[in-house]
């Protein structure tokens, strides 16, 4: 795998990290490395949406899956489960990538989101991600998300945010060849 | 090119562990470890993962998860949480389950370590491995968690739950 860093968004109390250039037909595979995303508001979710070339708004029709593993620091509970509250069936909302993140001084989430051939105009565009978080109730919670945007227009913009409030953190966009 | 091979640890005979004690620093925000044909000396034990903030002298507690999909060469597949391999405040975490030591049995996989030099937040990591189990089955094992310290993680170690690593190639890459 050869990865090329295209751009970096550093959030410092910002509402969004948006990538509005650099997603083109140059690469078949794009990777967003998200590091230490720390919300201002406790117990919020890190999320993303996309925009199709020539359209406006981050609101493309999404069908997705969301499952999670977890283990509390207290050892009171651990396990693995599907979370229907975080998936979408032809929805147009921002898609959750990591859930229930804490806003404590050392709490955050990190992970990687993959996008495949976003410039393709024949097929839908697929994505998948995996994140690990130190969440608000002092637990390790991993999130596994995948899906597609049910559009055949070229996707050329991606936006990341919290489900409420602002965030700190770094998101790096790579092209993979 | 933003993915750089930093170190290769090649094991060709019985070795207690594979430790990476240098070059885990602020140079990269993401480190990837490629685990290639890890072959244990002793049948039926997991590969385990440790992190250290003092150069491999002591190991930081983790809060972690482990679970696997499992398909025997003859029998019924399943999906299970592996409660014996996780940690709520301890070390290490299992990266695989009961790896076989037959001549053709081994483990392969990857582990991602995020921003280990950061001293504000805990350091996250996760892995995915696939292995031949010692009862002739395929394991697809997912682990992940964080080190319960805001100190920089500057060394990591892999070992078996019992016995040596007889053969392995473990490569450490930096991304970013």
mmCIF file of C-alpha atoms in Angstrom:
data_model
loop_
_atom_site.group_PDB
_atom_site.id
_atom_site.type_symbol
_atom_site.label_atom_id
_atom_site.label_comp_id
_atom_site.label_asym_id
_atom_site.label_seq_id
_atom_site.Cartn_x
_atom_site.Cartn_y
_atom_site.Cartn_z
ATOM 1 C CA UNK A 1 0.000 0.000 0.000
ATOM 2 C CA UNK A 2 1.321 3.412 -0.936
ATOM 3 C CA UNK A 3 -0.472 6.249 0.812
ATOM 4 C CA UNK A 4 -0.160 9.889 -0.092
ATOM 5 C CA UNK A 5 -1.150 12.582 2.376
ATOM 6 C CA UNK A 6 -3.483 14.962 0.540
ATOM 7 C CA UNK A 7 -4.608 17.316 3.293
ATOM 8 C CA UNK A 8 -4.967 17.701 7.047
ATOM 9 C CA UNK A 9 -7.784 19.301 9.034
ATOM 10 C CA UNK A 10 -6.949 20.257 12.603
ATOM 11 C CA UNK A 11 -10.032 21.063 14.658
ATOM 12 C CA UNK A 12 -9.574 23.303 17.674
ATOM 13 C CA UNK A 13 -13.001 23.942 19.116
ATOM 14 C CA UNK A 14 -14.505 23.840 15.625
ATOM 15 C CA UNK A 15 -17.922 22.597 14.578
ATOM 16 C CA UNK A 16 -16.740 20.796 11.443
ATOM 17 C CA UNK A 17 -13.751 19.355 9.614
ATOM 18 C CA UNK A 18 -14.601 19.597 5.927
ATOM 19 C CA UNK A 19 -12.684 18.332 2.902
ATOM 20 C CA UNK A 20 -13.912 20.235 -0.149
ATOM 21 C CA UNK A 21 -11.030 19.466 -2.499
ATOM 22 C CA UNK A 22 -8.678 16.585 -3.198
ATOM 23 C CA UNK A 23 -11.337 13.870 -3.608
ATOM 24 C CA UNK A 24 -11.234 13.149 -7.314
ATOM 25 C CA UNK A 25 -10.600 10.317 -9.766
ATOM 26 C CA UNK A 26 -6.895 10.375 -8.911
ATOM 27 C CA UNK A 27 -7.318 7.511 -6.422
ATOM 28 C CA UNK A 28 -9.714 4.542 -6.190
ATOM 29 C CA UNK A 29 -9.352 4.435 -2.443
ATOM 30 C CA UNK A 30 -9.279 7.296 0.049
ATOM 31 C CA UNK A 31 -8.481 6.921 3.742
ATOM 32 C CA UNK A 32 -9.290 9.390 6.519
ATOM 33 C CA UNK A 33 -7.124 8.893 9.616
ATOM 34 C CA UNK A 34 -8.917 10.530 12.549
ATOM 35 C CA UNK A 35 -6.772 11.059 15.643
ATOM 36 C CA UNK A 36 -7.844 12.019 19.157
ATOM 37 C CA UNK A 37 -11.246 13.465 18.328
ATOM 38 C CA UNK A 38 -12.311 15.062 21.614
ATOM 39 C CA UNK A 39 -15.814 16.560 21.880
ATOM 40 C CA UNK A 40 -16.691 19.685 23.780
ATOM 41 C CA UNK A 41 -20.012 18.101 24.722
ATOM 42 C CA UNK A 42 -19.959 14.892 26.737
ATOM 43 C CA UNK A 43 -21.548 11.698 25.413
ATOM 44 C CA UNK A 44 -21.718 12.761 21.777
ATOM 45 C CA UNK A 45 -20.980 10.871 18.565
ATOM 46 C CA UNK A 46 -18.355 11.517 15.905
ATOM 47 C CA UNK A 47 -20.091 11.502 12.512
ATOM 48 C CA UNK A 48 -19.695 12.300 8.824
ATOM 49 C CA UNK A 49 -21.596 12.945 5.585
ATOM 50 C CA UNK A 50 -20.724 13.590 1.952
ATOM 51 C CA UNK A 51 -21.796 15.835 -0.894
ATOM 52 C CA UNK A 52 -22.089 14.988 -4.583
ATOM 53 C CA UNK A 53 -20.336 17.168 -7.128
ATOM 54 C CA UNK A 54 -22.631 19.982 -8.270
ATOM 55 C CA UNK A 55 -25.076 19.616 -5.396
ATOM 56 C CA UNK A 56 -25.317 21.463 -2.097
ATOM 57 C CA UNK A 57 -25.462 20.247 1.480
ATOM 58 C CA UNK A 58 -24.055 17.165 3.191
ATOM 59 C CA UNK A 59 -27.175 15.049 2.947
ATOM 60 C CA UNK A 60 -26.704 12.113 0.560
ATOM 61 C CA UNK A 61 -28.961 9.068 0.904
ATOM 62 C CA UNK A 62 -27.223 6.513 3.113
ATOM 63 C CA UNK A 63 -27.779 2.850 3.947
ATOM 64 C CA UNK A 64 -25.408 1.625 6.638
ATOM 65 C CA UNK A 65 -24.561 -0.870 9.387
ATOM 66 C CA UNK A 66 -23.280 -0.150 12.877
ATOM 67 C CA UNK A 67 -22.003 -2.629 15.450
ATOM 68 C CA UNK A 68 -19.839 -2.149 18.477
ATOM 69 C CA UNK A 69 -17.674 -3.917 21.042
ATOM 70 C CA UNK A 70 -17.223 -2.573 24.554
ATOM 71 C CA UNK A 71 -15.639 -3.176 27.943
ATOM 72 C CA UNK A 72 -16.098 -1.044 31.049
ATOM 73 C CA UNK A 73 -13.066 -0.099 33.142
ATOM 74 C CA UNK A 74 -15.080 -1.305 36.150
ATOM 75 C CA UNK A 75 -15.363 -4.728 34.468
ATOM 76 C CA UNK A 76 -19.122 -4.550 35.122
ATOM 77 C CA UNK A 77 -19.913 -5.378 31.503
ATOM 78 C CA UNK A 78 -18.321 -6.299 28.190
ATOM 79 C CA UNK A 79 -19.632 -7.577 24.895
ATOM 80 C CA UNK A 80 -20.487 -7.132 21.265
ATOM 81 C CA UNK A 81 -23.717 -5.983 19.654
ATOM 82 C CA UNK A 82 -25.555 -4.413 16.725
ATOM 83 C CA UNK A 83 -26.837 -0.879 17.333
ATOM 84 C CA UNK A 84 -29.839 -0.028 15.219
ATOM 85 C CA UNK A 85 -29.971 3.483 16.678
ATOM 86 C CA UNK A 86 -26.852 4.392 14.717
ATOM 87 C CA UNK A 87 -27.454 2.835 11.317
ATOM 88 C CA UNK A 88 -29.466 4.334 8.457
ATOM 89 C CA UNK A 89 -31.882 2.845 5.916
ATOM 90 C CA UNK A 90 -32.104 5.365 3.102
ATOM 91 C CA UNK A 91 -31.455 8.170 5.562
ATOM 92 C CA UNK A 92 -29.830 11.501 4.819
ATOM 93 C CA UNK A 93 -28.412 12.287 8.251
ATOM 94 C CA UNK A 94 -24.766 12.438 9.234
ATOM 95 C CA UNK A 95 -23.561 8.855 9.792
ATOM 96 C CA UNK A 96 -22.172 8.042 13.245
ATOM 97 C CA UNK A 97 -18.620 6.647 13.249
ATOM 98 C CA UNK A 98 -17.930 6.434 16.987
ATOM 99 C CA UNK A 99 -20.452 6.697 19.784
ATOM 100 C CA UNK A 100 -20.804 8.167 23.258
ATOM 101 C CA UNK A 101 -17.386 9.794 23.383
ATOM 102 C CA UNK A 102 -16.397 11.443 26.623
ATOM 103 C CA UNK A 103 -15.276 15.048 26.912
ATOM 104 C CA UNK A 104 -12.908 14.389 29.814
ATOM 105 C CA UNK A 105 -9.386 15.727 29.543
ATOM 106 C CA UNK A 106 -7.970 12.380 28.380
ATOM 107 C CA UNK A 107 -11.050 11.058 26.526
ATOM 108 C CA UNK A 108 -11.288 10.898 22.741
ATOM 109 C CA UNK A 109 -11.747 8.586 19.775
ATOM 110 C CA UNK A 110 -9.389 7.529 16.973
ATOM 111 C CA UNK A 111 -9.950 5.456 13.860
ATOM 112 C CA UNK A 112 -9.874 5.149 10.100
ATOM 113 C CA UNK A 113 -12.601 5.673 7.486
ATOM 114 C CA UNK A 114 -12.183 4.205 3.993
ATOM 115 C CA UNK A 115 -13.971 5.475 0.851
ATOM 116 C CA UNK A 116 -13.907 3.518 -2.391
ATOM 117 C CA UNK A 117 -14.005 5.088 -5.868
ATOM 118 C CA UNK A 118 -15.986 8.176 -4.849
ATOM 119 C CA UNK A 119 -15.639 9.641 -8.332
ATOM 120 C CA UNK A 120 -17.328 6.648 -9.981
ATOM 121 C CA UNK A 121 -20.627 7.616 -11.590
ATOM 122 C CA UNK A 122 -21.870 4.112 -12.430
ATOM 123 C CA UNK A 123 -22.050 2.446 -9.045
ATOM 124 C CA UNK A 124 -22.940 3.558 -5.543
ATOM 125 C CA UNK A 125 -19.968 4.585 -3.372
ATOM 126 C CA UNK A 126 -19.021 2.266 -0.515
ATOM 127 C CA UNK A 127 -17.363 3.067 2.786
ATOM 128 C CA UNK A 128 -16.307 1.306 5.955
ATOM 129 C CA UNK A 129 -14.650 2.370 9.182
ATOM 130 C CA UNK A 130 -13.337 1.198 12.509
ATOM 131 C CA UNK A 131 -12.865 3.394 15.584
ATOM 132 C CA UNK A 132 -11.867 2.951 19.222
ATOM 133 C CA UNK A 133 -13.017 5.386 21.895
ATOM 134 C CA UNK A 134 -12.592 6.201 25.545
ATOM 135 C CA UNK A 135 -16.257 6.920 26.179
ATOM 136 C CA UNK A 136 -18.176 8.949 28.724
ATOM 137 C CA UNK A 137 -18.874 6.067 31.114
ATOM 138 C CA UNK A 138 -15.191 5.053 31.275
ATOM 139 C CA UNK A 139 -15.185 2.195 28.828
ATOM 140 C CA UNK A 140 -13.396 1.119 25.688
ATOM 141 C CA UNK A 141 -15.949 1.144 22.876
ATOM 142 C CA UNK A 142 -15.069 0.103 19.357
ATOM 143 C CA UNK A 143 -17.344 1.001 16.447
ATOM 144 C CA UNK A 144 -17.567 -0.862 13.127
ATOM 145 C CA UNK A 145 -19.510 0.978 10.428
ATOM 146 C CA UNK A 146 -20.040 0.267 6.754
ATOM 147 C CA UNK A 147 -22.454 1.163 4.008
ATOM 148 C CA UNK A 148 -23.018 3.046 0.800
ATOM 149 C CA UNK A 149 -24.500 6.239 -0.503
ATOM 150 C CA UNK A 150 -27.342 5.364 -2.803
ATOM 151 C CA UNK A 151 -26.293 7.883 -5.424
ATOM 152 C CA UNK A 152 -24.283 7.538 -8.605
ATOM 153 C CA UNK A 153 -23.019 11.085 -8.760
ATOM 154 C CA UNK A 154 -19.357 11.692 -7.994
ATOM 155 C CA UNK A 155 -18.745 12.365 -4.313
ATOM 156 C CA UNK A 156 -16.162 15.106 -3.934
ATOM 157 C CA UNK A 157 -16.732 16.575 -0.460
ATOM 158 C CA UNK A 158 -16.711 15.043 3.020
ATOM 159 C CA UNK A 159 -17.695 16.661 6.306
ATOM 160 C CA UNK A 160 -16.968 15.462 9.860
ATOM 161 C CA UNK A 161 -18.619 16.785 13.024
ATOM 162 C CA UNK A 162 -19.920 15.825 16.449
ATOM 163 C CA UNK A 163 -23.600 15.016 16.935
ATOM 164 C CA UNK A 164 -23.706 18.096 19.182
ATOM 165 C CA UNK A 165 -21.205 20.800 19.971
ATOM 166 C CA UNK A 166 -17.688 21.414 18.750
ATOM 167 C CA UNK A 167 -14.589 19.231 18.737
ATOM 168 C CA UNK A 168 -10.813 19.089 18.851
ATOM 169 C CA UNK A 169 -8.767 16.614 16.835
ATOM 170 C CA UNK A 170 -6.928 15.883 13.613
ATOM 171 C CA UNK A 171 -8.320 14.327 10.413
ATOM 172 C CA UNK A 172 -5.877 13.463 7.625
ATOM 173 C CA UNK A 173 -6.966 12.580 4.088
ATOM 174 C CA UNK A 174 -4.814 10.051 2.216
ATOM 175 C CA UNK A 175 -5.035 8.698 -1.300
ATOM 176 C CA UNK A 176 -4.205 4.995 -1.572
ATOM 177 C CA UNK A 177 -2.614 3.412 -4.619
ATOM 178 C CA UNK B 1 4.856 8.222 0.207
ATOM 179 C CA UNK B 2 3.514 8.491 3.633
ATOM 180 C CA UNK B 3 3.791 4.898 4.842
ATOM 181 C CA UNK B 4 7.344 4.158 5.930
ATOM 182 C CA UNK B 5 8.833 0.843 7.034
ATOM 183 C CA UNK B 6 10.661 1.615 10.283
ATOM 184 C CA UNK B 7 11.729 -1.741 11.707
ATOM 185 C CA UNK B 8 11.462 -5.431 10.862
ATOM 186 C CA UNK B 9 11.737 -7.961 13.682
ATOM 187 C CA UNK B 10 12.445 -11.398 12.198
ATOM 188 C CA UNK B 11 12.326 -14.437 14.492
ATOM 189 C CA UNK B 12 13.694 -17.733 13.164
ATOM 190 C CA UNK B 13 14.132 -19.717 16.388
ATOM 191 C CA UNK B 14 12.632 -19.812 19.870
ATOM 192 C CA UNK B 15 12.378 -16.276 21.230
ATOM 193 C CA UNK B 16 10.443 -15.165 24.287
ATOM 194 C CA UNK B 17 9.002 -12.027 22.744
ATOM 195 C CA UNK B 18 9.217 -9.426 20.008
ATOM 196 C CA UNK B 19 9.743 -5.959 21.467
ATOM 197 C CA UNK B 20 9.874 -2.607 19.663
ATOM 198 C CA UNK B 21 11.731 -0.262 21.993
ATOM 199 C CA UNK B 22 12.791 2.550 19.693
ATOM 200 C CA UNK B 23 11.306 4.796 17.007
ATOM 201 C CA UNK B 24 7.835 4.956 18.551
ATOM 202 C CA UNK B 25 7.722 8.719 18.960
ATOM 203 C CA UNK B 26 6.121 11.875 17.623
ATOM 204 C CA UNK B 27 7.394 11.327 14.072
ATOM 205 C CA UNK B 28 4.121 9.652 13.063
ATOM 206 C CA UNK B 29 0.510 9.952 14.205
ATOM 207 C CA UNK B 30 -0.228 6.352 13.194
ATOM 208 C CA UNK B 31 1.897 3.216 13.526
ATOM 209 C CA UNK B 32 0.932 -0.045 11.811
ATOM 210 C CA UNK B 33 2.363 -3.431 12.809
ATOM 211 C CA UNK B 34 2.166 -6.248 10.251
ATOM 212 C CA UNK B 35 2.188 -9.662 11.912
ATOM 213 C CA UNK B 36 3.300 -12.258 9.370
ATOM 214 C CA UNK B 37 3.310 -16.020 9.997
ATOM 215 C CA UNK B 38 3.687 -15.878 13.747
ATOM 216 C CA UNK B 39 4.345 -19.508 14.719
ATOM 217 C CA UNK B 40 4.263 -20.525 18.394
ATOM 218 C CA UNK B 41 6.444 -23.121 20.086
ATOM 219 C CA UNK B 42 3.623 -24.233 22.373
ATOM 220 C CA UNK B 43 0.257 -25.435 21.139
ATOM 221 C CA UNK B 44 -2.958 -23.635 21.985
ATOM 222 C CA UNK B 45 -1.968 -20.243 23.356
ATOM 223 C CA UNK B 46 -2.735 -16.659 22.268
ATOM 224 C CA UNK B 47 -0.459 -13.972 20.896
ATOM 225 C CA UNK B 48 -0.535 -11.051 23.359
ATOM 226 C CA UNK B 49 0.099 -7.297 23.142
ATOM 227 C CA UNK B 50 1.668 -4.901 25.662
ATOM 228 C CA UNK B 51 2.429 -1.167 25.703
ATOM 229 C CA UNK B 52 5.036 0.611 27.781
ATOM 230 C CA UNK B 53 5.745 4.221 28.655
ATOM 231 C CA UNK B 54 9.208 3.476 30.084
ATOM 232 C CA UNK B 55 10.913 1.716 27.202
ATOM 233 C CA UNK B 56 9.656 -1.824 27.884
ATOM 234 C CA UNK B 57 10.539 -1.971 31.603
ATOM 235 C CA UNK B 58 6.938 -2.048 32.783
ATOM 236 C CA UNK B 59 3.602 -2.220 31.026
ATOM 237 C CA UNK B 60 0.660 0.134 31.081
ATOM 238 C CA UNK B 61 -2.813 -1.052 32.042
ATOM 239 C CA UNK B 62 -5.293 -1.349 29.204
ATOM 240 C CA UNK B 63 -9.076 -1.266 28.915
ATOM 241 C CA UNK B 64 -9.681 -3.576 25.968
ATOM 242 C CA UNK B 65 -12.053 -5.810 24.045
ATOM 243 C CA UNK B 66 -11.562 -9.107 22.196
ATOM 244 C CA UNK B 67 -13.973 -11.152 20.126
ATOM 245 C CA UNK B 68 -13.773 -13.579 17.256
ATOM 246 C CA UNK B 69 -15.484 -15.371 14.427
ATOM 247 C CA UNK B 70 -14.606 -19.040 14.359
ATOM 248 C CA UNK B 71 -15.034 -21.769 11.745
ATOM 249 C CA UNK B 72 -13.726 -25.295 12.356
ATOM 250 C CA UNK B 73 -12.546 -27.402 9.441
ATOM 251 C CA UNK B 74 -15.326 -29.758 10.515
ATOM 252 C CA UNK B 75 -18.110 -28.420 12.709
ATOM 253 C CA UNK B 76 -20.234 -25.382 13.470
ATOM 254 C CA UNK B 77 -19.043 -21.778 13.080
ATOM 255 C CA UNK B 78 -19.737 -19.158 15.725
ATOM 256 C CA UNK B 79 -19.178 -15.579 16.844
ATOM 257 C CA UNK B 80 -18.069 -15.073 20.456
ATOM 258 C CA UNK B 81 -16.834 -12.434 22.862
ATOM 259 C CA UNK B 82 -13.476 -13.594 24.302
ATOM 260 C CA UNK B 83 -13.736 -12.487 27.921
ATOM 261 C CA UNK B 84 -10.561 -14.298 28.945
ATOM 262 C CA UNK B 85 -8.463 -12.232 26.566
ATOM 263 C CA UNK B 86 -9.593 -8.678 27.300
ATOM 264 C CA UNK B 87 -8.601 -6.340 30.132
ATOM 265 C CA UNK B 88 -10.551 -3.798 32.164
ATOM 266 C CA UNK B 89 -7.440 -2.513 33.966
ATOM 267 C CA UNK B 90 -4.516 -4.776 33.205
ATOM 268 C CA UNK B 91 -2.068 -6.038 30.645
ATOM 269 C CA UNK B 92 -1.657 -7.712 28.148
ATOM 270 C CA UNK B 93 -4.558 -8.119 25.691
ATOM 271 C CA UNK B 94 -4.922 -11.187 23.487
ATOM 272 C CA UNK B 95 -4.545 -10.633 19.749
ATOM 273 C CA UNK B 96 -5.533 -14.216 18.966
ATOM 274 C CA UNK B 97 -6.941 -17.224 20.698
ATOM 275 C CA UNK B 98 -5.608 -20.791 20.688
ATOM 276 C CA UNK B 99 -3.004 -20.765 17.921
ATOM 277 C CA UNK B 100 -1.787 -24.176 16.778
ATOM 278 C CA UNK B 101 1.877 -25.136 16.678
ATOM 279 C CA UNK B 102 1.666 -27.707 13.874
ATOM 280 C CA UNK B 103 4.353 -27.113 11.282
ATOM 281 C CA UNK B 104 1.926 -25.345 8.940
ATOM 282 C CA UNK B 105 -0.031 -23.367 11.564
ATOM 283 C CA UNK B 106 0.487 -19.678 12.271
ATOM 284 C CA UNK B 107 -1.119 -16.261 12.663
ATOM 285 C CA UNK B 108 -1.228 -13.216 10.419
ATOM 286 C CA UNK B 109 -2.726 -9.799 10.998
ATOM 287 C CA UNK B 110 -2.326 -6.101 11.582
ATOM 288 C CA UNK B 111 -2.356 -3.755 14.578
ATOM 289 C CA UNK B 112 -2.938 0.020 14.425
ATOM 290 C CA UNK B 113 -1.559 2.298 17.158
ATOM 291 C CA UNK B 114 -2.802 5.910 17.138
ATOM 292 C CA UNK B 115 -0.662 8.899 18.154
ATOM 293 C CA UNK B 116 1.308 7.115 20.907
ATOM 294 C CA UNK B 117 3.424 10.164 21.759
ATOM 295 C CA UNK B 118 0.387 12.281 22.645
ATOM 296 C CA UNK B 119 0.403 13.224 26.334
ATOM 297 C CA UNK B 120 -3.095 14.716 26.532
ATOM 298 C CA UNK B 121 -5.319 11.766 25.615
ATOM 299 C CA UNK B 122 -5.177 8.028 26.176
ATOM 300 C CA UNK B 123 -3.590 6.108 23.294
ATOM 301 C CA UNK B 124 -6.008 4.011 21.219
ATOM 302 C CA UNK B 125 -5.159 0.844 19.324
ATOM 303 C CA UNK B 126 -6.946 -1.964 17.506
ATOM 304 C CA UNK B 127 -6.064 -5.120 15.629
ATOM 305 C CA UNK B 128 -7.420 -7.861 13.433
ATOM 306 C CA UNK B 129 -5.732 -11.237 13.107
ATOM 307 C CA UNK B 130 -6.515 -14.536 11.464
ATOM 308 C CA UNK B 131 -5.044 -17.769 12.748
ATOM 309 C CA UNK B 132 -5.109 -21.540 12.547
ATOM 310 C CA UNK B 133 -6.472 -22.751 15.846
ATOM 311 C CA UNK B 134 -4.932 -25.775 17.496
ATOM 312 C CA UNK B 135 -8.098 -27.801 16.870
ATOM 313 C CA UNK B 136 -7.936 -27.073 13.154
ATOM 314 C CA UNK B 137 -10.171 -24.063 12.875
ATOM 315 C CA UNK B 138 -9.979 -20.577 11.425
ATOM 316 C CA UNK B 139 -10.129 -17.682 13.868
ATOM 317 C CA UNK B 140 -10.816 -14.089 12.809
ATOM 318 C CA UNK B 141 -10.076 -12.153 15.992
ATOM 319 C CA UNK B 142 -10.732 -8.454 16.658
ATOM 320 C CA UNK B 143 -9.075 -6.685 19.583
ATOM 321 C CA UNK B 144 -8.888 -3.036 20.565
ATOM 322 C CA UNK B 145 -8.671 -0.677 23.461
ATOM 323 C CA UNK B 146 -6.662 2.092 25.024
ATOM 324 C CA UNK B 147 -3.762 2.439 27.417
ATOM 325 C CA UNK B 148 -4.935 3.949 30.693
ATOM 326 C CA UNK B 149 -2.385 6.709 30.839
ATOM 327 C CA UNK B 150 -1.848 10.061 29.199
ATOM 328 C CA UNK B 151 1.914 9.377 29.195
ATOM 329 C CA UNK B 152 3.527 8.698 25.855
ATOM 330 C CA UNK B 153 3.662 5.038 24.812
ATOM 331 C CA UNK B 154 7.245 4.511 23.617
ATOM 332 C CA UNK B 155 7.537 0.709 23.369
ATOM 333 C CA UNK B 156 5.346 -2.272 22.568
ATOM 334 C CA UNK B 157 5.832 -5.998 23.003
ATOM 335 C CA UNK B 158 4.296 -9.176 21.594
ATOM 336 C CA UNK B 159 4.564 -12.591 23.244
ATOM 337 C CA UNK B 160 2.736 -15.894 23.493
ATOM 338 C CA UNK B 161 0.488 -16.830 26.413
ATOM 339 C CA UNK B 162 2.970 -19.618 27.116
ATOM 340 C CA UNK B 163 6.253 -20.604 25.513
ATOM 341 C CA UNK B 164 8.315 -18.996 22.805
ATOM 342 C CA UNK B 165 7.655 -17.541 19.391
ATOM 343 C CA UNK B 166 9.440 -19.983 17.083
ATOM 344 C CA UNK B 167 9.073 -17.957 13.899
ATOM 345 C CA UNK B 168 7.634 -14.607 12.885
ATOM 346 C CA UNK B 169 8.138 -11.491 10.856
ATOM 347 C CA UNK B 170 6.734 -8.359 12.514
ATOM 348 C CA UNK B 171 7.088 -5.089 10.654
ATOM 349 C CA UNK B 172 6.494 -1.632 12.107
ATOM 350 C CA UNK B 173 5.417 1.170 9.751
ATOM 351 C CA UNK B 174 4.858 4.855 10.353
ATOM 352 C CA UNK B 175 2.055 6.697 8.560
ATOM 353 C CA UNK B 176 1.780 10.434 8.258
#
